[in-house]
Amino acid sequence: MRFLLTDEQREFGRSLDALLTAADTPAVLRSWAAGDHDPGRALWGRLADAGVFALAVPEAYGGVGPLPVEAAVACVELGRHAVPGPVAETLAAGVLLAGAGGPVAEEWLPGIASGAAVVSLTLEGYGPYAPDADAADAVFTVTGDELRLAPGPGEPSASADPARRLFRPEPGGAPVAKGPAIRAAARAAGDTAAFATAALALGCGEELLRATVAYVKQRTQFGVPVGSFQAVKHRLADTLLGLEFARPLLYGAAVELASEISRPGAGTGSAAGPPGAGAAVAAAKVTAGEAGYAAARTALQLHGAIGYTEELDLAWWLRRARPLRDAWGTPSACRARVLAG
């Protein structure tokens, strides 16, 4: 089996990198954290034009997916550039609503694919908080076999990442779909959210390592760059190994998910993984999350006191690494799922 990305997939990643490099995401992050979502929504629209959010929406609803490998490529780039907004949640909502079908899918999926709709959600078993619910056009909640549209974002809760605010959605809201299909769709959506978050964490760690390598090349002590010190080299090498070990697990999980989608009888609206897909996603999530967080610790140590300053753009990536590690499956929960799988 071929696990290397195709030329088209690599070019897709390069095109997103170019788009986001020109977008000045640190400025967008600062605006988003201050409650001004307009720059972030404008960037969201450009990403949608590039096809990012259509990757989780079936063709029947105006998308091109589900395409897990391409979604991984996209989310790694979005993680490298720390794009604000409920990226993983919107992609997961595409899977959830496609599985639910009916009027709610017809109403929201075309907007998700086009970028017109930003969506957050909560699912049983993953905690009560919906990231960036104040910026979302809809917040969906699943309880048992009922899918509801929350009447409001609710009250904010403390978050380590000021550009990734957490909200407990207002209770209530009329059910927009119900039945056994909702439970299956919620399981698939949870795997999608964990998978996308793993890719975001990997991208975040890659940028932290890149910035740290660049910094230790220019910072000097005793007349030489600190990057020439053996201890610094070893720390950076360990960080690189962690990230590179996570990468094949991420794309392996993508292959597992894609294999189920292409299975005869899977259906155009199904993105639920095979029995082993959930364990593969959990393995990717825990490994990428831990590697991204380790990259943040390395970056903070090797940047020294400057690493603590909010004026340094790197601070946005430092603050994001641990929330991504813990979102949509803590390390302990993921390890337990791998063992159970």
XYZ file of C-alpha atoms in Angstrom:
341
model
C 0.000 0.000 0.000
C 1.235 3.503 -0.864
C 1.255 5.885 2.090
C 3.026 8.844 0.463
C 0.960 11.884 -0.413
C 0.233 12.391 -4.084
C 1.563 15.358 -6.021
C -1.916 16.885 -5.961
C -2.199 16.517 -2.176
C 1.218 18.069 -1.620
C 0.348 20.959 -3.943
C -2.885 21.478 -2.001
C -0.847 21.841 1.182
C 1.594 24.253 -0.469
C -1.248 26.397 -1.789
C -2.776 26.660 1.694
C 0.628 27.527 3.156
C 1.006 30.352 0.634
C -2.516 31.620 1.306
C -2.015 31.648 5.058
C 1.489 33.123 4.928
C 0.030 36.127 3.113
C -2.866 36.403 5.588
C -0.826 37.596 8.640
C -2.531 35.142 10.992
C -0.978 36.634 14.183
C -2.924 39.840 13.515
C -6.065 37.779 12.834
C -5.497 35.889 16.099
C -5.204 39.090 18.109
C -8.444 40.418 16.640
C -10.229 37.124 17.261
C -9.097 37.007 20.889
C -10.353 40.589 21.362
C -13.813 39.616 20.097
C -13.464 41.028 16.571
C -14.276 38.065 14.350
C -14.447 39.891 11.016
C -10.808 39.273 9.955
C -11.131 35.645 10.989
C -14.381 35.195 9.075
C -12.783 36.774 6.009
C -9.892 34.298 6.249
C -12.409 31.491 6.784
C -14.061 32.455 3.507
C -10.771 32.290 1.625
C -10.059 28.851 3.082
C -13.525 27.726 2.026
C -12.859 28.993 -1.498
C -9.758 26.768 -1.466
C -12.018 23.806 -0.655
C -11.059 23.171 2.969
C -14.505 22.844 4.533
C -16.011 21.016 1.563
C -13.686 18.107 2.415
C -16.045 16.862 5.145
C -19.305 17.438 3.226
C -20.688 14.855 0.777
C -21.135 15.821 -2.867
C -24.905 15.572 -2.481
C -24.778 18.679 -0.277
C -22.287 20.726 -2.277
C -19.061 19.286 -0.880
C -16.334 17.067 -2.265
C -15.907 14.632 0.607
C -15.498 12.986 2.893
C -11.768 13.046 2.049
C -9.822 12.316 5.269
C -6.336 12.443 3.758
C -6.907 15.840 2.182
C -8.522 17.020 5.425
C -5.364 15.996 7.296
C -3.196 17.923 4.821
C -5.386 20.995 5.275
C -5.539 20.846 9.071
C -1.785 20.448 9.428
C -1.356 23.687 7.483
C -4.082 25.438 9.483
C -2.357 24.272 12.661
C 1.023 25.534 11.458
C -0.497 28.969 10.925
C -2.722 28.858 14.062
C -5.893 29.707 12.157
C -8.564 30.793 14.660
C -12.082 29.436 14.776
C -13.784 26.069 15.349
C -12.041 24.278 12.474
C -12.248 20.734 13.864
C -15.784 21.324 15.104
C -17.035 22.587 11.744
C -15.501 19.621 9.935
C -17.035 17.277 12.515
C -20.404 18.994 12.114
C -20.255 18.204 8.406
C -19.971 14.516 9.251
C -22.617 14.719 11.983
C -25.226 16.435 9.837
C -24.525 14.221 6.834
C -25.207 11.226 9.043
C -28.383 12.817 10.391
C -29.689 13.640 6.923
C -33.062 15.263 6.361
C -33.903 18.973 6.553
C -31.111 19.887 8.993
C -28.491 18.524 6.589
C -30.078 20.304 3.636
C -30.156 23.572 5.561
C -26.619 23.635 6.979
C -24.285 21.456 4.918
C -24.144 23.655 1.796
C -23.233 26.611 4.028
C -20.491 24.622 5.770
C -19.029 23.591 2.419
C -19.083 27.149 1.058
C -17.722 28.745 4.226
C -20.896 30.725 4.824
C -21.591 28.768 8.030
C -19.179 28.469 10.952
C -20.356 25.731 13.317
C -19.394 24.518 16.765
C -20.740 21.520 18.653
C -20.620 19.368 21.754
C -20.915 15.591 21.906
C -21.489 13.256 24.800
C -18.252 11.887 26.173
C -16.122 14.820 25.045
C -16.953 17.485 27.599
C -19.627 20.189 27.762
C -17.775 23.024 26.028
C -18.173 24.318 22.488
C -15.088 26.214 21.249
C -15.710 29.646 19.738
C -19.464 29.319 20.117
C -19.781 33.112 20.212
C -18.431 33.307 16.657
C -20.455 30.375 15.321
C -23.605 30.601 13.242
C -24.886 27.455 14.926
C -23.995 25.315 17.924
C -25.225 21.736 17.748
C -25.466 19.424 20.736
C -26.048 15.688 20.840
C -27.572 13.939 23.824
C -28.410 10.276 23.376
C -30.157 9.958 20.043
C -31.247 13.606 19.847
C -29.551 16.337 17.838
C -30.419 19.849 18.985
C -29.602 23.360 17.860
C -28.582 25.295 20.984
C -30.568 28.516 21.538
C -27.377 30.465 22.313
C -23.633 30.129 22.907
C -24.009 30.326 26.686
C -21.513 31.678 29.186
C -17.767 31.687 28.466
C -15.364 29.604 30.532
C -11.665 30.030 31.193
C -9.388 28.930 28.387
C -5.606 28.658 28.200
C -5.808 29.928 24.627
C -7.413 33.389 24.419
C -8.072 32.854 20.719
C -9.931 29.600 21.419
C -12.674 30.588 23.825
C -14.840 27.926 25.448
C -18.584 28.145 26.012
C -21.146 25.913 27.687
C -24.089 26.123 25.248
C -27.441 27.262 26.579
C -29.617 24.244 27.418
C -32.792 23.457 25.561
C -33.509 23.993 21.936
C -35.908 21.893 19.929
C -34.573 18.603 18.505
C -33.734 18.951 14.812
C -33.205 15.214 14.316
C -33.486 12.080 16.420
C -33.136 8.344 16.186
C -30.452 5.619 16.171
C -28.732 7.245 13.189
C -27.829 10.200 15.412
C -25.787 8.013 17.763
C -23.816 6.554 14.853
C -23.340 9.997 13.306
C -22.144 11.388 16.647
C -19.540 8.634 16.960
C -18.261 9.415 13.466
C -18.270 13.143 14.244
C -16.279 12.558 17.421
C -13.659 10.622 15.463
C -13.537 13.403 12.874
C -13.075 16.091 15.524
C -10.301 14.093 17.216
C -8.642 13.387 13.868
C -8.739 17.038 12.771
C -7.456 18.171 16.170
C -4.547 15.736 15.896
C -3.616 17.305 12.562
C -3.907 20.813 14.013
C -1.661 19.784 16.924
C 0.923 18.345 14.555
C 0.971 21.553 12.532
C 1.233 23.639 15.685
C 4.221 21.593 16.831
C 5.910 21.917 13.448
C 5.707 25.709 13.581
C 6.979 25.798 17.164
C 9.989 23.703 16.156
C 10.656 25.794 13.028
C 10.560 29.051 15.010
C 12.786 27.628 17.736
C 15.410 26.355 15.309
C 15.506 29.780 13.663
C 15.867 31.483 17.050
C 18.721 29.326 18.383
C 20.656 29.971 15.176
C 20.680 33.704 15.836
C 20.853 33.853 19.640
C 24.449 33.765 20.866
C 26.216 32.963 24.126
C 29.984 32.983 24.635
C 30.280 34.291 21.096
C 28.602 31.327 19.370
C 24.978 30.478 18.467
C 23.252 28.556 21.245
C 22.061 26.124 18.575
C 25.610 24.800 18.395
C 25.428 23.497 21.979
C 25.032 19.737 22.205
C 22.238 19.875 24.778
C 20.202 22.201 22.570
C 20.742 19.955 19.552
C 19.567 16.926 21.492
C 16.440 18.716 22.708
C 15.551 19.811 19.187
C 16.244 16.352 17.789
C 13.939 14.752 20.360
C 11.224 17.249 19.440
C 11.624 16.498 15.745
C 11.455 12.742 16.348
C 8.211 13.134 18.280
C 6.592 15.089 15.468
C 7.862 12.768 12.757
C 6.624 9.720 14.666
C 3.154 11.279 14.889
C 2.906 12.002 11.169
C 2.515 8.400 9.888
C -0.008 7.684 12.628
C -2.069 10.672 11.478
C -2.062 9.592 7.853
C -2.563 5.975 8.853
C -5.761 7.030 10.619
C -6.752 8.938 7.483
C -6.275 5.760 5.418
C -8.422 3.807 7.892
C -11.202 6.373 7.617
C -10.921 6.596 3.833
C -11.044 2.803 3.519
C -14.389 2.674 5.290
C -15.799 5.497 3.182
C -14.907 3.621 0.007
C -16.309 0.312 1.289
C -19.296 -0.896 -0.769
C -22.528 0.024 0.964
C -20.973 2.653 3.180
C -23.234 5.316 1.723
C -22.472 8.852 0.601
C -23.378 10.353 3.931
C -21.392 7.994 6.124
C -17.995 8.743 7.567
C -18.043 6.326 10.467
C -14.850 4.376 10.703
C -14.428 0.601 10.761
C -13.845 -1.133 14.100
C -10.138 -0.265 13.999
C -10.552 3.320 12.806
C -11.454 4.690 16.221
C -8.329 3.187 17.751
C -6.224 4.508 14.868
C -7.650 7.992 15.362
C -7.002 7.795 19.107
C -3.393 6.706 18.500
C -2.863 9.630 16.145
C -4.514 12.042 18.546
C -2.476 11.119 21.607
C 0.808 10.985 19.694
C 0.334 14.252 17.800
C -1.036 15.999 20.862
C 1.878 14.964 23.049
C 4.392 15.826 20.317
C 2.887 19.277 19.825
C 2.913 19.952 23.564
C 6.515 18.742 23.839
C 7.422 21.145 21.022
C 5.829 23.967 23.024
C 7.868 23.081 26.107
C 11.050 22.974 24.038
C 10.230 26.293 22.385
C 9.531 27.973 25.704
C 12.748 26.721 27.304
C 15.032 27.554 24.387
C 13.535 30.992 23.826
C 14.274 31.835 27.447
C 12.483 34.787 29.079
C 11.362 36.178 25.726
C 9.139 33.128 25.336
C 6.851 34.399 28.067
C 6.056 37.724 26.400
C 2.696 38.299 24.746
C 4.320 40.609 22.211
C 6.106 37.614 20.677
C 3.924 35.994 18.007
C 5.147 32.597 19.175
C 3.013 33.025 22.309
C -0.133 32.203 20.319
C 1.277 28.816 19.335
C 2.592 28.165 22.855
C -0.861 28.773 24.313
C -2.556 26.580 21.733
C -0.467 23.414 22.084
C -1.858 22.122 25.367
C -5.557 22.831 24.615
C -5.146 20.942 21.342
C -3.525 18.069 23.214
C -6.518 17.750 25.522
C -9.417 18.652 23.202
C -11.561 15.856 21.721
C -9.838 13.155 23.730
C -7.325 13.607 26.533
C -4.109 11.566 26.353
C -5.387 9.116 28.971
C -8.734 8.691 27.213
C -7.018 8.112 23.872
C -4.612 5.561 25.333
C -7.536 3.698 26.891
C -9.287 3.630 23.518
C -6.196 2.309 21.792
C -5.913 -0.489 24.342
C -9.607 -1.296 24.020
C -9.336 -1.317 20.215
